[in-house]
mmCIF file of C-alpha atoms and ligand atoms in Angstrom:
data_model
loop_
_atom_site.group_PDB
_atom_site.id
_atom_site.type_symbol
_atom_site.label_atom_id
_atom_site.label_comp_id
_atom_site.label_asym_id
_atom_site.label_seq_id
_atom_site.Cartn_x
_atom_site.Cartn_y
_atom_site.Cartn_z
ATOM 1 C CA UNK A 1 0.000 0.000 0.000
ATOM 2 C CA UNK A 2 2.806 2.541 0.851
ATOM 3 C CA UNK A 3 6.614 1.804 0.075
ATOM 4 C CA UNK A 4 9.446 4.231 0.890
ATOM 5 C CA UNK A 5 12.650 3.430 -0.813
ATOM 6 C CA UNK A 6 15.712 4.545 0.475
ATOM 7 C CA UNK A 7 14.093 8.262 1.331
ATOM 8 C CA UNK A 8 15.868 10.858 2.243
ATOM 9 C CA UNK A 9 15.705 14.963 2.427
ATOM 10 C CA UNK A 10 18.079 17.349 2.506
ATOM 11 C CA UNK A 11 17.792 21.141 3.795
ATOM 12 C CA UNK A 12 20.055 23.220 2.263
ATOM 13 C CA UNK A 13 23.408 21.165 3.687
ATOM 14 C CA UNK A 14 21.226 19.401 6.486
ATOM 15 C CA UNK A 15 20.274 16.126 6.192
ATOM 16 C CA UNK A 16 16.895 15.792 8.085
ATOM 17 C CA UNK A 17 16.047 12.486 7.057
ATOM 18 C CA UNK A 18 18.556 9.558 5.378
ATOM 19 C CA UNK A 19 17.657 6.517 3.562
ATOM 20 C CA UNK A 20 14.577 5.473 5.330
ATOM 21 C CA UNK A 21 12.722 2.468 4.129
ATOM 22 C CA UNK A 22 9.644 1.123 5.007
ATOM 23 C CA UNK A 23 6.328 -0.810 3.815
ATOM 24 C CA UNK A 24 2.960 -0.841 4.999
ATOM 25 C CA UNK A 25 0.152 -3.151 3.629
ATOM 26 C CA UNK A 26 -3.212 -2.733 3.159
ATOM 27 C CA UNK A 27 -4.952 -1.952 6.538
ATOM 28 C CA UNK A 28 -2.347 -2.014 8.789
ATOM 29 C CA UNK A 29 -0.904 1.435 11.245
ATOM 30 C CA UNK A 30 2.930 2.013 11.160
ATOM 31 C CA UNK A 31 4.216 4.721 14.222
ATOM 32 C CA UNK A 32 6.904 6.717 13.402
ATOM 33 C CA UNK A 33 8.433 7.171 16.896
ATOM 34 C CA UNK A 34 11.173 9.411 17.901
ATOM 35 C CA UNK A 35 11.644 12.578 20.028
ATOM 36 C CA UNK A 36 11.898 16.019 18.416
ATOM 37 C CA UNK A 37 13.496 16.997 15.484
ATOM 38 C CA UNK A 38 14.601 13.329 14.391
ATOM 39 C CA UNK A 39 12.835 13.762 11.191
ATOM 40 C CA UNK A 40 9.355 12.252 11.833
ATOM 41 C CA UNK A 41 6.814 15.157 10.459
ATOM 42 C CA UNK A 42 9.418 15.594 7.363
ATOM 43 C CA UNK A 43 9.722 11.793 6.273
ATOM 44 C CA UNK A 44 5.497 11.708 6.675
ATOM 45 C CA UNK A 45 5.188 14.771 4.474
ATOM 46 C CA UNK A 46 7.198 13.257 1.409
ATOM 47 C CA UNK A 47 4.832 10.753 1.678
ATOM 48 C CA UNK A 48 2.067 13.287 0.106
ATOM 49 C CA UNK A 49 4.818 15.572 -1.424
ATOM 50 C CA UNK A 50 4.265 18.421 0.743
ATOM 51 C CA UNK A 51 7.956 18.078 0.899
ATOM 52 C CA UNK A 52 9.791 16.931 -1.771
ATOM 53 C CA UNK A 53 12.353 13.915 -1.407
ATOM 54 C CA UNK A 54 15.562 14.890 -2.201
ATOM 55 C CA UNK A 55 16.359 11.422 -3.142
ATOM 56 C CA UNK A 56 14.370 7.530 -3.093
ATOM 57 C CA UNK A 57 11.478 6.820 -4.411
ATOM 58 C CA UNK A 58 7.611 6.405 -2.838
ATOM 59 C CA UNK A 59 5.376 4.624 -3.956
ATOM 60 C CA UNK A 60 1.177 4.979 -2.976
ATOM 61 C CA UNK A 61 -1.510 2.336 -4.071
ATOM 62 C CA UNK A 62 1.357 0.861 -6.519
ATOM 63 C CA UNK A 63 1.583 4.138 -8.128
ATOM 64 C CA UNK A 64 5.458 5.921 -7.931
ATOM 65 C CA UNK A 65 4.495 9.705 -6.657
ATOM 66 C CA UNK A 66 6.890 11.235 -8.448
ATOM 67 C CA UNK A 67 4.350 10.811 -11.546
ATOM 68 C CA UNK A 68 1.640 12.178 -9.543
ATOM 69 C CA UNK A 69 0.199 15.862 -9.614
ATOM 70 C CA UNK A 70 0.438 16.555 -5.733
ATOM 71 C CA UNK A 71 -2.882 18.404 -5.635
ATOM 72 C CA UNK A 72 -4.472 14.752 -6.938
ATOM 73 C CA UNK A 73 -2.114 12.786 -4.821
ATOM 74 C CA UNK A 74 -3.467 14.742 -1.619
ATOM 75 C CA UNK A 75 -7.029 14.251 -2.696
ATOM 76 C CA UNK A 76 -6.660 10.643 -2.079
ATOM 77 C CA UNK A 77 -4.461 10.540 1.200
ATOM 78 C CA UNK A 78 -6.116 11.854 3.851
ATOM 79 C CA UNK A 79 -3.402 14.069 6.390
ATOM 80 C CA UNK A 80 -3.793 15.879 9.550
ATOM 81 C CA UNK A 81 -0.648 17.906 10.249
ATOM 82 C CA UNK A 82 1.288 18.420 13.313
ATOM 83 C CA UNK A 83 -0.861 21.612 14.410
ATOM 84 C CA UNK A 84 -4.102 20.741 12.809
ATOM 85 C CA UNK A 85 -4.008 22.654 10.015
ATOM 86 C CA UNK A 86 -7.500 24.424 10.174
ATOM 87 C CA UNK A 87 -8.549 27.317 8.012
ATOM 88 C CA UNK A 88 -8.980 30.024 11.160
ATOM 89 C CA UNK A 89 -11.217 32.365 9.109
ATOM 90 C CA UNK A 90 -13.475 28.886 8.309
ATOM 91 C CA UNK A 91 -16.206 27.434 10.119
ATOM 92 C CA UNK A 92 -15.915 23.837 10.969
ATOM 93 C CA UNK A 93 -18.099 22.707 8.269
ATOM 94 C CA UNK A 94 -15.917 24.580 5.297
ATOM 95 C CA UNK A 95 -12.955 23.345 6.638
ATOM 96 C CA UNK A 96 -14.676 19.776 6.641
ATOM 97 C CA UNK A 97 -16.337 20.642 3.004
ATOM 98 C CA UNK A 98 -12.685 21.810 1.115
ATOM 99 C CA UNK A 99 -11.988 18.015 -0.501
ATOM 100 C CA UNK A 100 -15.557 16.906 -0.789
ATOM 101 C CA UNK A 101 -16.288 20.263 -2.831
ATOM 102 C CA UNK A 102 -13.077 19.921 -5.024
ATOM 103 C CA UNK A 103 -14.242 16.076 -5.639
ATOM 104 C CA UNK A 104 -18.166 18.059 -6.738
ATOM 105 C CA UNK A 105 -19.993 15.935 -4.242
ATOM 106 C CA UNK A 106 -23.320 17.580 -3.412
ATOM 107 C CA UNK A 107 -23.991 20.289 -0.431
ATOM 108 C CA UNK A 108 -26.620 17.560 0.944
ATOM 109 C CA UNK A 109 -24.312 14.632 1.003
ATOM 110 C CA UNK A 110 -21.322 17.005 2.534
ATOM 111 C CA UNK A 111 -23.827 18.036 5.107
ATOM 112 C CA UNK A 112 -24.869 14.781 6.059
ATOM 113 C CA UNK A 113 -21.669 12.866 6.272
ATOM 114 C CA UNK A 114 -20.352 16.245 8.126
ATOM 115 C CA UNK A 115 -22.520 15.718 10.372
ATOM 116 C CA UNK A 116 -22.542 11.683 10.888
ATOM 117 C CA UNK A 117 -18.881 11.467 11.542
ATOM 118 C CA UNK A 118 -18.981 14.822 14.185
ATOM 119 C CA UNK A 119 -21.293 12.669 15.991
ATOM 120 C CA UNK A 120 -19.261 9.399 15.620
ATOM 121 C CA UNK A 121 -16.150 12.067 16.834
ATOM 122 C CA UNK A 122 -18.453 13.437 19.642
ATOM 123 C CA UNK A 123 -18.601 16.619 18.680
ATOM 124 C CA UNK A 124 -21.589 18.689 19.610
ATOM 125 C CA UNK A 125 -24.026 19.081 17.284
ATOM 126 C CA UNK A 126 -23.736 23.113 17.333
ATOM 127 C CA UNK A 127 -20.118 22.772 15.956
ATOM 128 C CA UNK A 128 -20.554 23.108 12.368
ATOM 129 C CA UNK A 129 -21.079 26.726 12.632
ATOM 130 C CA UNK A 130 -18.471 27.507 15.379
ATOM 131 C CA UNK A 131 -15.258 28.902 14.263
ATOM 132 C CA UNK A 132 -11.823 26.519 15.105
ATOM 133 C CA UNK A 133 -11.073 29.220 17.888
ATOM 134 C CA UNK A 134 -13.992 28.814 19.428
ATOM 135 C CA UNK A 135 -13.231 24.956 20.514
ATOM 136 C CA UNK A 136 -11.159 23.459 22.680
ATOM 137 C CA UNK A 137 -7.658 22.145 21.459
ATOM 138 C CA UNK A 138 -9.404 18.603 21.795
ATOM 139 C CA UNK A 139 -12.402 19.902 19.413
ATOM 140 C CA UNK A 140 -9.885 21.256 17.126
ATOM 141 C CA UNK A 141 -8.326 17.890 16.504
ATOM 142 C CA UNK A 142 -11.064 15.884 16.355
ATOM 143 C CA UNK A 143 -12.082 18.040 13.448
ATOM 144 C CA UNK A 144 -9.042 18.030 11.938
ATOM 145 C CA UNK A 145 -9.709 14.330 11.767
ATOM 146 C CA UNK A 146 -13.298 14.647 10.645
ATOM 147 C CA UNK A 147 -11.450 16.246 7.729
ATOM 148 C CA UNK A 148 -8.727 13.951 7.210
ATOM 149 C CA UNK A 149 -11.728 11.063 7.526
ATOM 150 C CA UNK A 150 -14.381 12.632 4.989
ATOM 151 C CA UNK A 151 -13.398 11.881 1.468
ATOM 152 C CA UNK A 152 -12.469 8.022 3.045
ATOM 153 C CA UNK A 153 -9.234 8.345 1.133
ATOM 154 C CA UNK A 154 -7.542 4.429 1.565
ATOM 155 C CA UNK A 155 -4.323 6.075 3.511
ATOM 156 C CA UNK A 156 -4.328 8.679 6.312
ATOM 157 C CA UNK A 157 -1.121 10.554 7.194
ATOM 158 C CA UNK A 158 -1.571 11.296 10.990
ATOM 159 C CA UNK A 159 1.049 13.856 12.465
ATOM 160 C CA UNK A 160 1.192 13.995 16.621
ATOM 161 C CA UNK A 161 -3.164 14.062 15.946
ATOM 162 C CA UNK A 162 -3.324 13.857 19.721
ATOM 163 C CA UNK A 163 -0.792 16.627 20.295
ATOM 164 C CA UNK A 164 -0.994 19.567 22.395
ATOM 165 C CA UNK A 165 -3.721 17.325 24.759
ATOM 166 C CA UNK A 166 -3.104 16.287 28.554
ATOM 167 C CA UNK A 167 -3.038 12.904 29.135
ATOM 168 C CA UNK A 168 -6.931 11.893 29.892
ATOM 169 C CA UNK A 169 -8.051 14.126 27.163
ATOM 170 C CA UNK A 170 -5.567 12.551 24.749
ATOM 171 C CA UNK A 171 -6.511 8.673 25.825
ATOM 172 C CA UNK A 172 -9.873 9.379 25.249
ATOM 173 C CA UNK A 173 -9.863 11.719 21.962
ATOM 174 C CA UNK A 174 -7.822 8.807 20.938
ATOM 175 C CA UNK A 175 -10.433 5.917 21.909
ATOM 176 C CA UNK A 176 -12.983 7.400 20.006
ATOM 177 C CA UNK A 177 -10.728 7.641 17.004
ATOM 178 C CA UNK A 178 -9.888 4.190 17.580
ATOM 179 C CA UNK A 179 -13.224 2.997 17.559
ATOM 180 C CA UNK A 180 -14.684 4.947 14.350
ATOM 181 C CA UNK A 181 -15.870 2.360 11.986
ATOM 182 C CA UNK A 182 -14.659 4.188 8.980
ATOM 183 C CA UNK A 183 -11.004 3.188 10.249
ATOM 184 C CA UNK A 184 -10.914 -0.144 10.022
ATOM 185 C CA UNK A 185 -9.643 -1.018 6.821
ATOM 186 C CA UNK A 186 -7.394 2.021 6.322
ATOM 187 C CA UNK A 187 -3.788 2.218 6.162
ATOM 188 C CA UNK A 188 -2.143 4.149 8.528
ATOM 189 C CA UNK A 189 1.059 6.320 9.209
ATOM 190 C CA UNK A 190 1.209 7.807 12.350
ATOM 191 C CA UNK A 191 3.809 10.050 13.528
ATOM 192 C CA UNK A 192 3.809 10.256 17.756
ATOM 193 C CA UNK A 193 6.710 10.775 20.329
ATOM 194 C CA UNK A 194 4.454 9.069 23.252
ATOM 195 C CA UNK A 195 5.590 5.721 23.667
ATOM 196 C CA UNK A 196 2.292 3.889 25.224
ATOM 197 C CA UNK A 197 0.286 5.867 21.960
ATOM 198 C CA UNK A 198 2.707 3.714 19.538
ATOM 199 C CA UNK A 199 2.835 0.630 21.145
ATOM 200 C CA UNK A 200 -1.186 0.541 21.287
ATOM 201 C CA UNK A 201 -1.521 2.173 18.007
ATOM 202 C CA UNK A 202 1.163 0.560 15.589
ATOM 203 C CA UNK A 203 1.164 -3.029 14.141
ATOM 204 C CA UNK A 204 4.532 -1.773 12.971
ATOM 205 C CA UNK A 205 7.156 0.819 14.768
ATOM 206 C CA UNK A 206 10.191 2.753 12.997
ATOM 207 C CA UNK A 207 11.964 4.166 16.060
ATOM 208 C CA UNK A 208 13.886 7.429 14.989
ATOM 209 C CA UNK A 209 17.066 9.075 15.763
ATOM 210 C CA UNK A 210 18.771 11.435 14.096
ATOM 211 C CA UNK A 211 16.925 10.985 10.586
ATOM 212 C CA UNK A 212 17.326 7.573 10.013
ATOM 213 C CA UNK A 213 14.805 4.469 11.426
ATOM 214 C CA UNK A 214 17.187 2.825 13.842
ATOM 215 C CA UNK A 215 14.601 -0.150 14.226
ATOM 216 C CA UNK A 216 11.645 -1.147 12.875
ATOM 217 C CA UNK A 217 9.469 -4.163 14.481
ATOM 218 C CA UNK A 218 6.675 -4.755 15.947
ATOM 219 C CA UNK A 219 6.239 -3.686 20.218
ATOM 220 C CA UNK A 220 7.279 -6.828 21.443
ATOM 221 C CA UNK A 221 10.794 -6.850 18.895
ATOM 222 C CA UNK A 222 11.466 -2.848 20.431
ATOM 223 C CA UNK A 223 10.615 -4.097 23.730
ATOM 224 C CA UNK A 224 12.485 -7.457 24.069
ATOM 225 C CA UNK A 225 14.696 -7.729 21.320
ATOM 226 C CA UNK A 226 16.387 -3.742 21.013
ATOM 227 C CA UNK A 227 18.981 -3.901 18.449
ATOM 228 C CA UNK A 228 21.411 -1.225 20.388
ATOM 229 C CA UNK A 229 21.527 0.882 23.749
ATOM 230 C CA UNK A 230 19.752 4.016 22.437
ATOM 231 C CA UNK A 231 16.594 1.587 21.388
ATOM 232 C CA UNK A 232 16.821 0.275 24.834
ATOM 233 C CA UNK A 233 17.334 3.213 27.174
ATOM 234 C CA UNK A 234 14.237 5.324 24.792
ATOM 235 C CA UNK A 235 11.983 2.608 26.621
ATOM 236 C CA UNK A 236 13.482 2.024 30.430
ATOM 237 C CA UNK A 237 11.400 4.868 31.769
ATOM 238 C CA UNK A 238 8.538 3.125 31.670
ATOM 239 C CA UNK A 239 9.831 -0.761 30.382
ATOM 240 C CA UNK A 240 7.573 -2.808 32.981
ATOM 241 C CA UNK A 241 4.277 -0.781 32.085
ATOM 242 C CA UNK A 242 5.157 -0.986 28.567
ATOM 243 C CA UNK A 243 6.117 -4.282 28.795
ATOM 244 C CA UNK A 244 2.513 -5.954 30.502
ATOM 245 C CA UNK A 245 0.723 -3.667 28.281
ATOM 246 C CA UNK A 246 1.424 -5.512 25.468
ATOM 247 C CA UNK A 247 0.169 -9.034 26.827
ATOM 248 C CA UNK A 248 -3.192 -9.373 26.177
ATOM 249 C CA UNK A 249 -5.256 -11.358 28.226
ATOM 250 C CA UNK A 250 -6.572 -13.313 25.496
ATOM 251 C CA UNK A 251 -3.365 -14.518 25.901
ATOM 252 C CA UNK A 252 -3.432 -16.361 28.695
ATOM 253 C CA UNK A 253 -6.434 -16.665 29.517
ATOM 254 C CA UNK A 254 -6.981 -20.678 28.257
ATOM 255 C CA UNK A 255 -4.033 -21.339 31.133
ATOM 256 C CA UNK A 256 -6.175 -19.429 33.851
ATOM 257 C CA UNK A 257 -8.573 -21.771 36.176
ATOM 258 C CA UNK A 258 -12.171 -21.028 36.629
ATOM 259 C CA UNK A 259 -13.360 -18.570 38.694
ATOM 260 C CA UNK A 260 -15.108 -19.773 41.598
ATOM 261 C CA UNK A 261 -16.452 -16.654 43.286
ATOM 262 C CA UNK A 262 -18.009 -13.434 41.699
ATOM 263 C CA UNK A 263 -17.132 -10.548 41.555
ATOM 264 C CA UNK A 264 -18.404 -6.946 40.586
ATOM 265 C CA UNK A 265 -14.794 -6.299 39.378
ATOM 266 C CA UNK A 266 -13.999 -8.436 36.269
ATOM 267 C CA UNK A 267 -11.447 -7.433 32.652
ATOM 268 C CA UNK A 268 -12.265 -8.362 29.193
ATOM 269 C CA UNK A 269 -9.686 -10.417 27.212
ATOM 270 C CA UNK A 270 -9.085 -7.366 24.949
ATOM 271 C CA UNK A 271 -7.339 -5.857 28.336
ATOM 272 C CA UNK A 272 -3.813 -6.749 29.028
ATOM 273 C CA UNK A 273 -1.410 -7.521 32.226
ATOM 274 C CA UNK A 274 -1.393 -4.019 33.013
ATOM 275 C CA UNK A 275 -4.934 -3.328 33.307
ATOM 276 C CA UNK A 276 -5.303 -6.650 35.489
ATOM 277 C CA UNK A 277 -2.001 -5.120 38.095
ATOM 278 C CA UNK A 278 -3.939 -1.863 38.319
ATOM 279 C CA UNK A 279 -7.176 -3.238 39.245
ATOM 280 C CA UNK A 280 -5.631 -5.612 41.497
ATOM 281 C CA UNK A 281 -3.714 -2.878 43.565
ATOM 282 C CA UNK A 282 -6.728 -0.411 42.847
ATOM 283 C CA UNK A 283 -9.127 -2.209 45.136
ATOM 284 C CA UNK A 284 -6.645 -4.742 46.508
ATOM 285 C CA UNK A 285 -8.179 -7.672 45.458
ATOM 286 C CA UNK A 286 -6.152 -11.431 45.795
ATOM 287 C CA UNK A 287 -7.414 -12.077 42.578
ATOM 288 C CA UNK A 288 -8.971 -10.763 39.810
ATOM 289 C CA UNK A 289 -11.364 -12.306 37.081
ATOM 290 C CA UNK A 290 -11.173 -12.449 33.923
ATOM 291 C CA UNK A 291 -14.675 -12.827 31.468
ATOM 292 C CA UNK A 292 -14.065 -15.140 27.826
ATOM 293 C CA UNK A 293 -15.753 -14.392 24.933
ATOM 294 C CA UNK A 294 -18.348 -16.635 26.269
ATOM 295 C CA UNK A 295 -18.978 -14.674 29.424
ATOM 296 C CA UNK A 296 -17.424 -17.577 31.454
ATOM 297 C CA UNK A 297 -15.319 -16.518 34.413
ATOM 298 C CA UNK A 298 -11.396 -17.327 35.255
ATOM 299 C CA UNK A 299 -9.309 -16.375 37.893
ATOM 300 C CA UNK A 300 -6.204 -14.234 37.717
ATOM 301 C CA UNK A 301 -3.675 -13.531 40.792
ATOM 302 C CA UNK A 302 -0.518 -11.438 41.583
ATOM 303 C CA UNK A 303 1.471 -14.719 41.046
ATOM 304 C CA UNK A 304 0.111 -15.280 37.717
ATOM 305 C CA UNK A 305 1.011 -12.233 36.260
ATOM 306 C CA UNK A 306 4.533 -12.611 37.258
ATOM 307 C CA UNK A 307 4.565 -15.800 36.009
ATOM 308 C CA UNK A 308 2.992 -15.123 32.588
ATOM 309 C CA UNK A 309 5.494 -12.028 32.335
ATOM 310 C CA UNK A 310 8.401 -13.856 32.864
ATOM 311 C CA UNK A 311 7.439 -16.350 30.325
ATOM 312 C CA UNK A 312 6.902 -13.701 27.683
ATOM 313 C CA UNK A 313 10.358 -12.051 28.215
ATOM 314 C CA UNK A 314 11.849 -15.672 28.032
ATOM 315 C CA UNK A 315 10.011 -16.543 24.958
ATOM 316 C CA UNK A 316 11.269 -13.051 23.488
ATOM 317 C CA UNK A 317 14.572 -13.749 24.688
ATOM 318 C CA UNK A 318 14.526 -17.114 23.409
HETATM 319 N N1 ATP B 1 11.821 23.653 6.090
HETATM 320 C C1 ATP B 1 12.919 23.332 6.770
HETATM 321 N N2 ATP B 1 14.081 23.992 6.553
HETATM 322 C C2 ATP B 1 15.201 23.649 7.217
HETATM 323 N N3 ATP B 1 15.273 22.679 8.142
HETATM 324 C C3 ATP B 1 14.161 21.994 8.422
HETATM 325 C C4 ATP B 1 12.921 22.288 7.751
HETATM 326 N N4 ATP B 1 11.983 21.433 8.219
HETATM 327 C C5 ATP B 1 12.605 20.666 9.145
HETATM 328 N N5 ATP B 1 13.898 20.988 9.263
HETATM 329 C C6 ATP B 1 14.880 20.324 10.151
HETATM 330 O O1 ATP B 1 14.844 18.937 9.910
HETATM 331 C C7 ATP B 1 14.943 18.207 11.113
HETATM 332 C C8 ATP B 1 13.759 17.284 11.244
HETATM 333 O O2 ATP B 1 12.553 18.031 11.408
HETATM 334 P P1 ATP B 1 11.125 17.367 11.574
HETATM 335 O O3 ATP B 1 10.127 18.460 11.566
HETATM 336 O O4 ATP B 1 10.993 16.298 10.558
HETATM 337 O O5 ATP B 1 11.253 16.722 13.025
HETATM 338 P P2 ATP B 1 10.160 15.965 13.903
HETATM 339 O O6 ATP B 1 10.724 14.632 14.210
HETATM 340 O O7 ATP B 1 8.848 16.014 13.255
HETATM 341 O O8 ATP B 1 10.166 16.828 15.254
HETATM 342 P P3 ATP B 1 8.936 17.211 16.241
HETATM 343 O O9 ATP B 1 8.682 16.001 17.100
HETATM 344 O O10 ATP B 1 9.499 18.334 17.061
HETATM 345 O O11 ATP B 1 7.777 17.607 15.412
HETATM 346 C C9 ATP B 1 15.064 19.235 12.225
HETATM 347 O O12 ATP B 1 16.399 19.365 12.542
HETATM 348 C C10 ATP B 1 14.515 20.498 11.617
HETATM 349 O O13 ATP B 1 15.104 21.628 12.169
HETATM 350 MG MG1 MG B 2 7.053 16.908 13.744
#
């Protein structure tokens, strides 16, 4: 779906980005990850051409860009850029309209899927007339999305979407987008520089440094199998949490016995090791249960968790 081929971009005599390669297929989210400046916003914008490659070669839907016209190209990539990119002196419904009317759809049907996915992005239904100033940062970027989302181009270029948000706001702006229906079958790049956002978002991870991908895997490969110091120090701040997190329960949960008591408190096998620790220590429970997809109850302790996490970093190891 998207190849890059030996990228790379020069500025004047600065390199910002050198020979980055990288695939996605059809459906799938890669994160660029990397703290500031390491060339994540430039590498996503040759995908679309807002910046040009200095040299390599990209290739969209099979197609080489190069051939492209750029104002086509962006038609059918859907991007939300680093700040959100809204037109200030537009209301929220222009800004949403601009590729629908250049496509010549029809005021109804803009108006209607305008204001289907503002309710799927739980906006309120007064914001089609406000002006982007007059929302909250979190507003702002969920209709930056809305526009990104409207055409339903194949590929979305996502840069830091759930920037500039505190924590709560961001987990939950980023649920919702999660969730949207219209997201399932897209491909995805996503640029971030929060590590729990990557590992929950990406099926694949570049990890940045200095303009070039320094390794590219999948959570558990950064995690347990780091191919130098600076992949493995960028995750020791928060290595345990990061680690559980990505054991889900449907893991394990075939090795867990039944539960024989019950309780109000109980996690769904799309939850992980971390969510079962916090809800242990939250109400300091012994044990915890866990519900199957058939609604059938098993039992999770303290002990188990360590056990299953040892085995995981032993089976990465191995
Ligand atoms: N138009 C430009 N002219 C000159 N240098 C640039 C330009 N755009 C980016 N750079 C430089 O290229 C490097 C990479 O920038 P880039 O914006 O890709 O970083 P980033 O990883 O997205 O950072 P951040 O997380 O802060 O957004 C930086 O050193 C930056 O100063
Ligand atoms: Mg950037």
């Amino acid at each position: 779906m998207i190849v890059a081929d030996h990228i790379s971009k020069y500025f004047n005599c600065i390199e910002a980005v050198r020979d980055v390669s990288f695939r996605v297929g059809e459906g799938e989210t890669m994160v660029l990850l990397g703290t500031s400046g390491c060339g994540k916003t430039t590498t996503l914008k040759m995908l679309n051409r807002l910046i040009e490659a200095t040299s390599g070669r990209v290739e969209i839907l099979g197609k080489n860009i190069a051939g492209e016209k750029p104002e086509l190209l962006r038609r059918s990539i859907g991007y939300v850029s680093q700040n959100n990119g809204l037109f200030p002196h537009f209301t929220v419904a222009e800004n949403i309209a601009v590729v629908p009317k250049l496509l010549g759809w029809k005021a109804a049907d803009i108006r209607q899927q305008t204001r289907r996915l503002l309710e799927q992005l739980k906006l309120p239904s007064d914001s089609p007339e406000k002006y982007p100033a007059e929302l909250s940062g979190g507003q702002q970027q969920r209709v930056a999305i809305a526009r990104a989302l409207i055409a339903d181009p194949p590929v979305l270029l996502l840069d830091e979407p759930f920037g500039a948000l505190d924590p709560v706001t961001r987990a939950s702006v980023r649920g919702d987008f999660a969730e949207l229906p219209a997201l399932k079958q897209k491909t995805i790049v996503l640029v971030t520089h929060d590590v729990q956002e990557a590992l929950e978002m990406g099926d694949h991870i570049g990890l940045m440094d200095q303009g070039s991908i320094v390794q590219w895997g999948t959570a558990g490969d950064l995690l347990f199998r780091p191919v130098n110091e600076f992949v493995r120090s960028f995750f020791d701040e928060q290595r345990f949490l990061l680690e559980l997190k990505i054991i889900p329960l449907r893991q394990i949960i075939h090795l867990l016995p039944a539960s024989k008591r019950t309780y109000q408190h109980y996690l769904t096998t799309d939850r992980n090791l971390w969510d079962a620790l916090e809800m242990l220590s939250a109400h300091q429970l012994d044990e915890v249960t866990v519900r199957d997809a058939d609604g059938r109850a098993r039992s999770l302790t303290l002990a188990d968790i360590q056990r299953f996490y040892n085995q995981a970093k032993q089976q990465h190891n191995g």
